[in-house]
Amino acid sequence: MNIRVFFAPSRLCVRFVLVGVFVWAQTLLLRAAEVEKPAEAKPSDPAAAAPYAEPGDESDQYQVETLLSGLDNPCAVVVRPEARDGQPYEIYVSESGAGQVLRVTSDKPSESTPIITGFPVDSYGDAKKAESEYRIGPLGLAFITPKKLAVGGAGLEQGEDLVTVYSLPEDGSALEYKQQDHAVGPIPKGKKTTTGEGNFYGLAKSDDALFVTSNGDDDEAWVLKADLKANKLRDLQPFIATKRLVGTTGPTGAVVNPKQNANYLVISQMSDFETDRDSLITFYSPRSGKVALNQQTGLYDIAGLAYSPTDNLYAVDVVRADAKLGGVYRLDSAEKDGKQTCRAVKIAGAERPTALAFGPDGAMYVTAIGPRQAPGTPSTGVLLKITPKTDAAKF
């Protein structure tokens, strides 16, 4: 999948929760998958996953507030860890089309400050394929420590992009793109990738690694992995060939389950530019790369994943074929045809949502591109805050 397809018109993403027997089954499967050797490339049919249960809608139980507007293709949002209880915390947004990362504080959420600027920016899109054209620069974000922010790049030629890491100044002053603490990559064309890898969209950190979803060789659809030692990334390499394992392209969202007894790497697959509800989520062993569980979701194009403070899993569905269908969903445990599966439950709508993250107070933050169709037109990207109307609906 070319990253330009991802930025074609999208649908509202969904957020989902996996609980009960579903989580228990995942734990058993992951333990069986914990073998210390590279992932084996064995093709599998995504249809082998249990059919999804029909989506639900609880959006009337949540309120949506627009914090920032007029953003140029915002692609990621992350909350700085280790904020003190009851104190303001920081939210970081990659404004991809503007080639910068913004900082917002929870006590002044309508004000943003550029914190890293000058990222390389490129254009993607193909009018012949009914795709919108977008300017793309910094993509995924992840804190590898409370002071070090990793940024997935997308503005260079294929096979030249980097994951760059920045040590954020104590005084909050801005950095330039080249003021990197360190970087990993690139991954040029070679034995494992016929095209070279780039457009590093989803970033997910574990205790000893950073996982990165990549755009490049469609026959492999790689998830990459860099070792994390002494607060520094090393040796970014292809790790999981998702196309060979789950049968479809487009790895996008990435998150690591925070539970110690179910410490999966969860990856969403966007698949092709179609109108089908064929987006998958797959649970992998973060050590061996083996598949523990593969699930159909009933969503179109999952772009981002995040766990809530109560360990529930949520997703945003960008819906490339129809932006007005985009939204945020929760996946509940369900059963269909006697098989354990999941049900996507809508909690909010958004046009072309791209990522989501949770604050320590339980608030959800979502970036969305909005209805904008091409460069040269007004930027329509937003940062949204979503909160439950009652305690019964909390994330």
Short mmCIF file of C-alpha atoms in Angstrom, two decimals:
data_model
loop_
_atom_site.label_atom_id
_atom_site.label_comp_id
_atom_site.label_asym_id
_atom_site.label_seq_id
_atom_site.Cartn_x
_atom_site.Cartn_y
_atom_site.Cartn_z
CA MET A 1 0.00 0.00 0.00
CA ASN A 2 1.35 3.39 -0.92
CA ILE A 3 1.02 5.97 1.83
CA ARG A 4 -0.73 8.25 -0.63
CA VAL A 5 -3.68 5.85 -0.61
CA PHE A 6 -3.94 6.33 3.13
CA PHE A 7 -4.50 10.04 2.71
CA ALA A 8 -7.27 9.61 0.14
CA PRO A 9 -10.80 10.51 1.31
CA SER A 10 -11.44 8.66 4.55
CA ARG A 11 -14.17 7.54 6.90
CA LEU A 12 -14.58 8.22 10.58
CA CYS A 13 -12.50 5.88 12.68
CA VAL A 14 -13.59 3.77 15.53
CA ARG A 15 -12.34 2.91 18.93
CA PHE A 16 -12.70 -0.53 20.45
CA VAL A 17 -12.28 -2.56 23.62
CA LEU A 18 -11.31 -6.22 23.94
CA VAL A 19 -12.31 -7.68 27.28
CA GLY A 20 -13.31 -10.85 29.12
CA VAL A 21 -12.90 -14.16 27.35
CA PHE A 22 -11.41 -12.42 24.32
CA VAL A 23 -8.46 -11.11 26.38
CA TRP A 24 -8.12 -14.46 28.15
CA ALA A 25 -7.93 -16.28 24.82
CA GLN A 26 -5.35 -13.79 23.54
CA THR A 27 -3.19 -14.41 26.62
CA LEU A 28 -3.14 -18.16 26.04
CA LEU A 29 -2.34 -17.75 22.37
CA LEU A 30 0.44 -15.25 23.00
CA ARG A 31 2.09 -17.49 25.56
CA ALA A 32 2.13 -20.23 22.96
CA ALA A 33 3.69 -17.79 20.48
CA GLU A 34 6.53 -16.64 22.76
CA VAL A 35 9.36 -18.39 20.93
CA GLU A 36 12.69 -16.62 20.63
CA LYS A 37 13.16 -16.75 16.86
CA PRO A 38 12.19 -14.51 13.91
CA ALA A 39 8.66 -14.53 12.55
CA GLU A 40 8.06 -17.28 10.03
CA ALA A 41 6.64 -16.25 6.66
CA LYS A 42 3.64 -18.57 6.37
CA PRO A 43 0.76 -17.17 4.30
CA SER A 44 -2.59 -17.19 6.05
CA ASP A 45 -6.08 -16.24 4.99
CA PRO A 46 -7.52 -13.26 6.89
CA ALA A 47 -10.93 -14.87 6.39
CA ALA A 48 -9.78 -17.47 8.94
CA ALA A 49 -10.49 -14.87 11.61
CA ALA A 50 -13.95 -15.12 13.10
CA PRO A 51 -16.57 -12.91 11.37
CA TYR A 52 -17.05 -9.59 13.12
CA ALA A 53 -20.21 -8.76 15.02
CA GLU A 54 -22.27 -5.89 13.64
CA PRO A 55 -21.02 -2.48 14.89
CA GLY A 56 -22.88 -0.59 17.61
CA ASP A 57 -23.28 3.13 18.34
CA GLU A 58 -22.94 4.86 21.72
CA SER A 59 -21.87 8.25 20.42
CA ASP A 60 -24.70 9.97 22.32
CA GLN A 61 -22.84 9.15 25.56
CA TYR A 62 -19.74 11.20 24.70
CA GLN A 63 -18.99 14.85 24.05
CA VAL A 64 -16.53 16.11 21.44
CA GLU A 65 -14.66 19.40 21.74
CA THR A 66 -12.48 20.94 19.02
CA LEU A 67 -9.28 22.22 20.63
CA LEU A 68 -7.29 23.21 17.52
CA SER A 69 -8.42 23.80 13.95
CA GLY A 70 -6.81 24.80 10.66
CA LEU A 71 -4.05 22.18 11.04
CA ASP A 72 -2.23 20.97 7.93
CA ASN A 73 -2.71 17.19 7.82
CA PRO A 74 -2.20 16.27 11.48
CA CYS A 75 -1.11 12.64 11.59
CA ALA A 76 -0.25 11.69 15.17
CA VAL A 77 -0.94 12.66 18.76
CA VAL A 78 0.87 11.52 21.89
CA VAL A 79 0.77 12.51 25.57
CA ARG A 80 4.04 13.09 27.41
CA PRO A 81 4.36 10.46 30.16
CA GLU A 82 4.92 10.83 33.90
CA ALA A 83 2.87 13.97 34.49
CA ARG A 84 2.25 14.67 38.18
CA ASP A 85 -1.20 13.82 39.51
CA GLY A 86 -3.58 16.73 39.14
CA GLN A 87 -1.03 18.83 37.24
CA PRO A 88 -1.28 19.99 33.59
CA TYR A 89 0.19 17.59 31.07
CA GLU A 90 1.57 18.02 27.56
CA ILE A 91 0.09 16.80 24.27
CA TYR A 92 2.22 16.59 21.11
CA VAL A 93 0.82 16.63 17.56
CA SER A 94 2.64 15.98 14.29
CA GLU A 95 1.36 18.60 11.85
CA SER A 96 2.63 16.63 8.90
CA GLY A 97 1.82 18.99 6.04
CA ALA A 98 3.51 21.89 7.85
CA GLY A 99 6.63 19.85 8.60
CA GLN A 100 6.47 20.40 12.36
CA VAL A 101 5.53 18.97 15.74
CA LEU A 102 3.29 21.06 18.02
CA ARG A 103 2.98 21.10 21.79
CA VAL A 104 -0.29 21.75 23.63
CA THR A 105 -0.86 21.80 27.39
CA SER A 106 -3.99 20.43 29.04
CA ASP A 107 -4.60 23.67 30.95
CA LYS A 108 -4.43 25.80 27.76
CA PRO A 109 -5.59 23.34 25.08
CA SER A 110 -6.53 25.95 22.48
CA GLU A 111 -2.95 27.25 22.30
CA SER A 112 -0.22 25.41 20.39
CA THR A 113 3.53 25.98 20.17
CA PRO A 114 5.85 24.58 17.47
CA ILE A 115 8.39 22.43 19.33
CA ILE A 116 10.26 20.82 16.39
CA THR A 117 10.26 22.48 12.97
CA GLY A 118 11.76 22.12 9.51
CA PHE A 119 10.99 18.46 8.77
CA PRO A 120 11.32 17.40 5.11
CA VAL A 121 7.91 17.37 3.39
CA ASP A 122 6.78 15.55 0.26
CA SER A 123 3.49 15.25 -1.65
CA TYR A 124 1.39 12.13 -2.14
CA GLY A 125 -1.75 11.43 -4.11
CA ASP A 126 -2.89 10.44 -7.58
CA ALA A 127 -5.89 12.10 -9.22
CA LYS A 128 -6.09 9.24 -11.73
CA LYS A 129 -6.92 6.91 -8.84
CA ALA A 130 -9.43 9.34 -7.31
CA GLU A 131 -6.97 10.04 -4.51
CA SER A 132 -6.57 13.42 -2.88
CA GLU A 133 -3.09 14.93 -2.81
CA TYR A 134 -1.52 15.64 0.57
CA ARG A 135 1.73 17.07 1.86
CA ILE A 136 3.36 14.65 4.26
CA GLY A 137 6.26 15.22 6.64
CA PRO A 138 6.57 13.98 10.24
CA LEU A 139 4.20 11.09 10.91
CA GLY A 140 4.23 8.81 13.98
CA LEU A 141 5.21 9.97 17.48
CA ALA A 142 6.34 8.06 20.57
CA PHE A 143 8.13 9.01 23.77
CA ILE A 144 11.01 6.61 24.44
CA THR A 145 11.62 8.44 27.75
CA PRO A 146 9.73 11.40 29.27
CA LYS A 147 12.37 13.70 27.74
CA LYS A 148 13.04 11.99 24.40
CA LEU A 149 10.52 12.05 21.55
CA ALA A 150 10.80 9.72 18.54
CA VAL A 151 9.35 10.95 15.23
CA GLY A 152 8.63 8.81 12.17
CA GLY A 153 9.73 10.49 8.94
CA ALA A 154 8.06 10.57 5.52
CA GLY A 155 9.45 13.54 3.59
CA LEU A 156 12.47 11.94 1.92
CA GLU A 157 12.80 9.59 -1.06
CA GLN A 158 11.69 5.98 -0.66
CA GLY A 159 14.30 4.08 1.32
CA GLU A 160 15.80 7.26 2.84
CA ASP A 161 13.36 8.09 5.65
CA LEU A 162 14.53 8.02 9.27
CA VAL A 163 13.11 7.68 12.74
CA THR A 164 14.59 10.71 14.49
CA VAL A 165 14.81 11.22 18.25
CA TYR A 166 14.85 14.61 20.00
CA SER A 167 15.87 15.50 23.54
CA LEU A 168 13.29 18.13 24.49
CA PRO A 169 14.80 21.23 26.16
CA GLU A 170 13.87 21.86 29.80
CA ASP A 171 12.91 25.45 28.98
CA GLY A 172 10.46 24.38 26.27
CA SER A 173 12.36 26.10 23.47
CA ALA A 174 11.90 24.86 19.90
CA LEU A 175 14.29 22.61 18.01
CA GLU A 176 15.09 22.34 14.32
CA TYR A 177 14.80 19.06 12.42
CA LYS A 178 18.58 18.61 12.31
CA GLN A 179 18.98 19.08 16.07
CA GLN A 180 18.52 15.37 16.66
CA ASP A 181 19.69 13.46 19.70
CA HIS A 182 20.08 10.45 17.38
CA ALA A 183 18.33 8.64 14.53
CA VAL A 184 17.80 5.10 13.19
CA GLY A 185 17.42 4.03 9.58
CA PRO A 186 17.26 4.33 6.69
CA ILE A 187 16.20 0.97 5.25
CA PRO A 188 17.17 1.04 1.57
CA LYS A 189 16.27 -1.46 -1.13
CA GLY A 190 17.83 -4.87 -0.42
CA LYS A 191 17.19 -8.56 0.26
CA LYS A 192 14.20 -7.95 2.54
CA THR A 193 12.58 -5.05 0.68
CA THR A 194 12.48 -4.58 -3.07
CA THR A 195 11.61 -0.89 -2.78
CA GLY A 196 13.19 0.36 0.41
CA GLU A 197 11.02 1.38 3.36
CA GLY A 198 9.65 4.73 4.49
CA ASN A 199 6.61 6.71 5.62
CA PHE A 200 6.94 5.60 9.23
CA TYR A 201 3.37 6.03 10.43
CA GLY A 202 2.71 3.98 13.56
CA LEU A 203 5.22 4.01 16.44
CA ALA A 204 4.85 1.83 19.54
CA LYS A 205 7.33 1.49 22.41
CA SER A 206 7.92 -1.49 24.67
CA ASP A 207 10.45 -1.72 27.50
CA ASP A 208 13.26 -2.72 25.13
CA ALA A 209 12.17 -1.83 21.59
CA LEU A 210 10.39 0.59 19.28
CA PHE A 211 8.07 -0.88 16.63
CA VAL A 212 7.36 1.07 13.44
CA THR A 213 4.79 0.48 10.70
CA SER A 214 6.23 1.14 7.27
CA ASN A 215 5.25 1.74 3.66
CA GLY A 216 7.35 0.08 0.97
CA ASP A 217 7.42 -3.47 -0.33
CA ASP A 218 3.74 -4.45 -0.69
CA ASP A 219 4.62 -8.14 -0.90
CA GLU A 220 5.94 -7.93 2.67
CA ALA A 221 4.12 -4.99 4.36
CA TRP A 222 6.80 -4.68 7.02
CA VAL A 223 6.61 -3.76 10.66
CA LEU A 224 10.10 -2.62 11.68
CA LYS A 225 11.84 -2.95 15.04
CA ALA A 226 14.64 -0.97 16.69
CA ASP A 227 16.30 -2.06 19.92
CA LEU A 228 16.03 0.34 22.86
CA LYS A 229 19.04 0.29 25.19
CA ALA A 230 20.21 2.97 27.62
CA ASN A 231 17.50 5.36 26.34
CA LYS A 232 18.78 5.10 22.78
CA LEU A 233 17.40 3.38 19.67
CA ARG A 234 19.66 1.07 17.69
CA ASP A 235 19.53 -1.04 14.55
CA LEU A 236 16.18 -0.41 12.84
CA GLN A 237 15.38 -3.57 10.84
CA PRO A 238 12.43 -5.33 9.15
CA PHE A 239 10.77 -7.52 11.80
CA ILE A 240 7.30 -8.77 10.79
CA ALA A 241 6.24 -9.35 7.17
CA THR A 242 2.55 -8.78 7.86
CA LYS A 243 1.35 -9.49 4.30
CA ARG A 244 2.76 -13.01 4.47
CA LEU A 245 1.19 -13.66 7.86
CA VAL A 246 -2.28 -12.11 7.58
CA GLY A 247 -2.72 -11.86 3.82
CA THR A 248 -3.23 -8.13 3.34
CA THR A 249 -1.26 -4.88 3.06
CA GLY A 250 -1.24 -1.55 4.84
CA PRO A 251 0.06 -1.84 8.42
CA THR A 252 -0.79 1.49 10.05
CA GLY A 253 -1.63 1.74 13.73
CA ALA A 254 0.66 0.23 16.36
CA VAL A 255 0.39 -0.09 20.14
CA VAL A 256 1.81 -2.33 22.86
CA ASN A 257 -0.66 -3.72 25.39
CA PRO A 258 0.40 -2.37 28.80
CA LYS A 259 -0.80 -5.46 30.69
CA GLN A 260 2.09 -7.56 31.95
CA ASN A 261 0.26 -10.85 31.34
CA ALA A 262 -0.88 -9.88 27.85
CA ASN A 263 1.97 -7.78 26.53
CA TYR A 264 1.09 -7.97 22.83
CA LEU A 265 2.19 -5.80 19.96
CA VAL A 266 -1.08 -4.85 18.24
CA ILE A 267 -1.01 -3.80 14.57
CA SER A 268 -3.89 -2.62 12.38
CA GLN A 269 -4.02 -3.44 8.67
CA MET A 270 -5.71 -0.88 6.45
CA SER A 271 -5.77 -3.14 3.36
CA ASP A 272 -6.58 -1.87 -0.15
CA PHE A 273 -8.47 1.23 -1.31
CA GLU A 274 -11.90 -0.35 -1.33
CA THR A 275 -15.28 0.12 0.32
CA ASP A 276 -15.10 -3.18 2.21
CA ARG A 277 -15.07 -3.44 6.00
CA ASP A 278 -11.88 -5.47 5.80
CA SER A 279 -9.59 -3.74 8.29
CA LEU A 280 -7.85 -6.19 10.63
CA ILE A 281 -6.14 -6.03 13.98
CA THR A 282 -3.48 -8.60 14.74
CA PHE A 283 -1.83 -9.43 18.06
CA TYR A 284 1.83 -10.40 17.75
CA SER A 285 4.47 -11.59 20.14
CA PRO A 286 6.81 -8.58 20.49
CA ARG A 287 9.73 -11.01 20.86
CA SER A 288 9.23 -13.56 18.10
CA GLY A 289 6.85 -11.66 15.82
CA LYS A 290 4.52 -14.65 15.68
CA VAL A 291 0.77 -14.13 15.33
CA ALA A 292 -1.12 -14.73 18.57
CA LEU A 293 -4.55 -13.64 17.33
CA ASN A 294 -5.97 -12.14 14.13
CA GLN A 295 -9.35 -10.38 14.22
CA GLN A 296 -11.78 -8.92 11.74
CA THR A 297 -13.22 -5.69 13.11
CA GLY A 298 -16.02 -4.55 10.81
CA LEU A 299 -14.14 -1.28 10.26
CA TYR A 300 -12.96 0.08 6.93
CA ASP A 301 -9.49 1.59 7.41
CA ILE A 302 -8.09 1.62 10.93
CA ALA A 303 -5.41 4.32 11.09
CA GLY A 304 -4.53 4.44 14.78
CA LEU A 305 -4.75 2.40 17.98
CA ALA A 306 -4.46 3.28 21.67
CA TYR A 307 -5.14 1.72 25.06
CA SER A 308 -7.11 3.73 27.60
CA PRO A 309 -5.94 4.16 31.23
CA THR A 310 -8.23 1.21 32.10
CA ASP A 311 -6.51 -0.97 29.46
CA ASN A 312 -9.32 -0.89 26.92
CA LEU A 313 -8.35 -0.75 23.26
CA TYR A 314 -9.62 1.96 20.90
CA ALA A 315 -9.17 2.70 17.20
CA VAL A 316 -9.77 5.46 14.68
CA ASP A 317 -11.28 4.52 11.30
CA VAL A 318 -10.30 6.96 8.55
CA VAL A 319 -12.66 5.48 5.88
CA ARG A 320 -10.81 6.44 2.73
CA ALA A 321 -13.76 5.80 0.41
CA ASP A 322 -16.10 8.23 2.23
CA ALA A 323 -14.68 10.72 4.73
CA LYS A 324 -18.06 11.38 6.31
CA LEU A 325 -18.20 7.81 7.61
CA GLY A 326 -15.05 8.24 9.71
CA GLY A 327 -15.17 7.82 13.46
CA VAL A 328 -13.80 6.55 16.76
CA TYR A 329 -14.82 3.09 18.02
CA ARG A 330 -14.49 0.67 20.90
CA LEU A 331 -14.23 -3.08 20.26
CA ASP A 332 -16.26 -5.12 22.70
CA SER A 333 -16.02 -8.85 23.23
CA ALA A 334 -18.75 -10.61 21.26
CA GLU A 335 -19.73 -13.97 19.84
CA LYS A 336 -20.89 -14.81 16.33
CA ASP A 337 -21.67 -18.22 14.89
CA GLY A 338 -20.38 -19.75 18.09
CA LYS A 339 -16.98 -18.09 17.77
CA GLN A 340 -15.36 -15.44 19.94
CA THR A 341 -15.06 -12.16 18.03
CA CYS A 342 -15.38 -8.43 18.57
CA ARG A 343 -17.90 -5.67 18.00
CA ALA A 344 -16.87 -2.12 17.06
CA VAL A 345 -18.92 0.41 19.04
CA LYS A 346 -18.88 3.98 17.77
CA ILE A 347 -18.25 6.69 20.34
CA ALA A 348 -17.69 9.72 18.08
CA GLY A 349 -17.56 10.83 14.48
CA ALA A 350 -14.69 12.63 12.75
CA GLU A 351 -13.66 13.29 9.15
CA ARG A 352 -10.48 11.38 8.29
CA PRO A 353 -9.25 10.70 11.85
CA THR A 354 -5.61 9.67 11.91
CA ALA A 355 -4.54 8.95 15.51
CA LEU A 356 -5.62 8.97 19.15
CA ALA A 357 -4.10 9.08 22.62
CA PHE A 358 -5.25 9.27 26.24
CA GLY A 359 -4.33 11.74 28.95
CA PRO A 360 -3.71 10.66 32.56
CA ASP A 361 -7.13 12.10 33.45
CA GLY A 362 -8.83 9.73 30.99
CA ALA A 363 -9.55 12.30 28.27
CA MET A 364 -9.12 11.07 24.70
CA TYR A 365 -7.35 13.20 22.07
CA VAL A 366 -7.88 12.59 18.35
CA THR A 367 -6.24 14.12 15.29
CA ALA A 368 -8.22 14.33 12.05
CA ILE A 369 -7.42 15.69 8.59
CA GLY A 370 -10.95 16.95 7.94
CA PRO A 371 -12.60 17.49 4.53
CA ARG A 372 -9.66 19.18 2.79
CA GLN A 373 -9.03 17.73 -0.67
CA ALA A 374 -5.75 19.16 -2.00
CA PRO A 375 -2.81 21.48 -1.32
CA GLY A 376 -3.60 25.12 -2.00
CA THR A 377 -6.94 24.88 -0.23
CA PRO A 378 -7.50 25.90 3.40
CA SER A 379 -6.20 23.44 5.98
CA THR A 380 -9.02 21.65 7.80
CA GLY A 381 -7.15 19.46 10.29
CA VAL A 382 -8.26 19.40 13.92
CA LEU A 383 -7.28 18.20 17.37
CA LEU A 384 -10.34 16.87 19.20
CA LYS A 385 -10.93 16.11 22.87
CA ILE A 386 -13.48 13.41 23.66
CA THR A 387 -14.86 12.81 27.15
CA PRO A 388 -17.75 10.73 28.53
CA LYS A 389 -20.89 12.50 29.64
CA THR A 390 -21.29 10.19 32.64
CA ASP A 391 -19.06 7.97 34.77
CA ALA A 392 -20.86 4.93 33.38
CA ALA A 393 -19.48 5.69 29.92
CA LYS A 394 -15.86 6.34 30.92
CA PHE A 395 -13.14 4.89 28.73
#
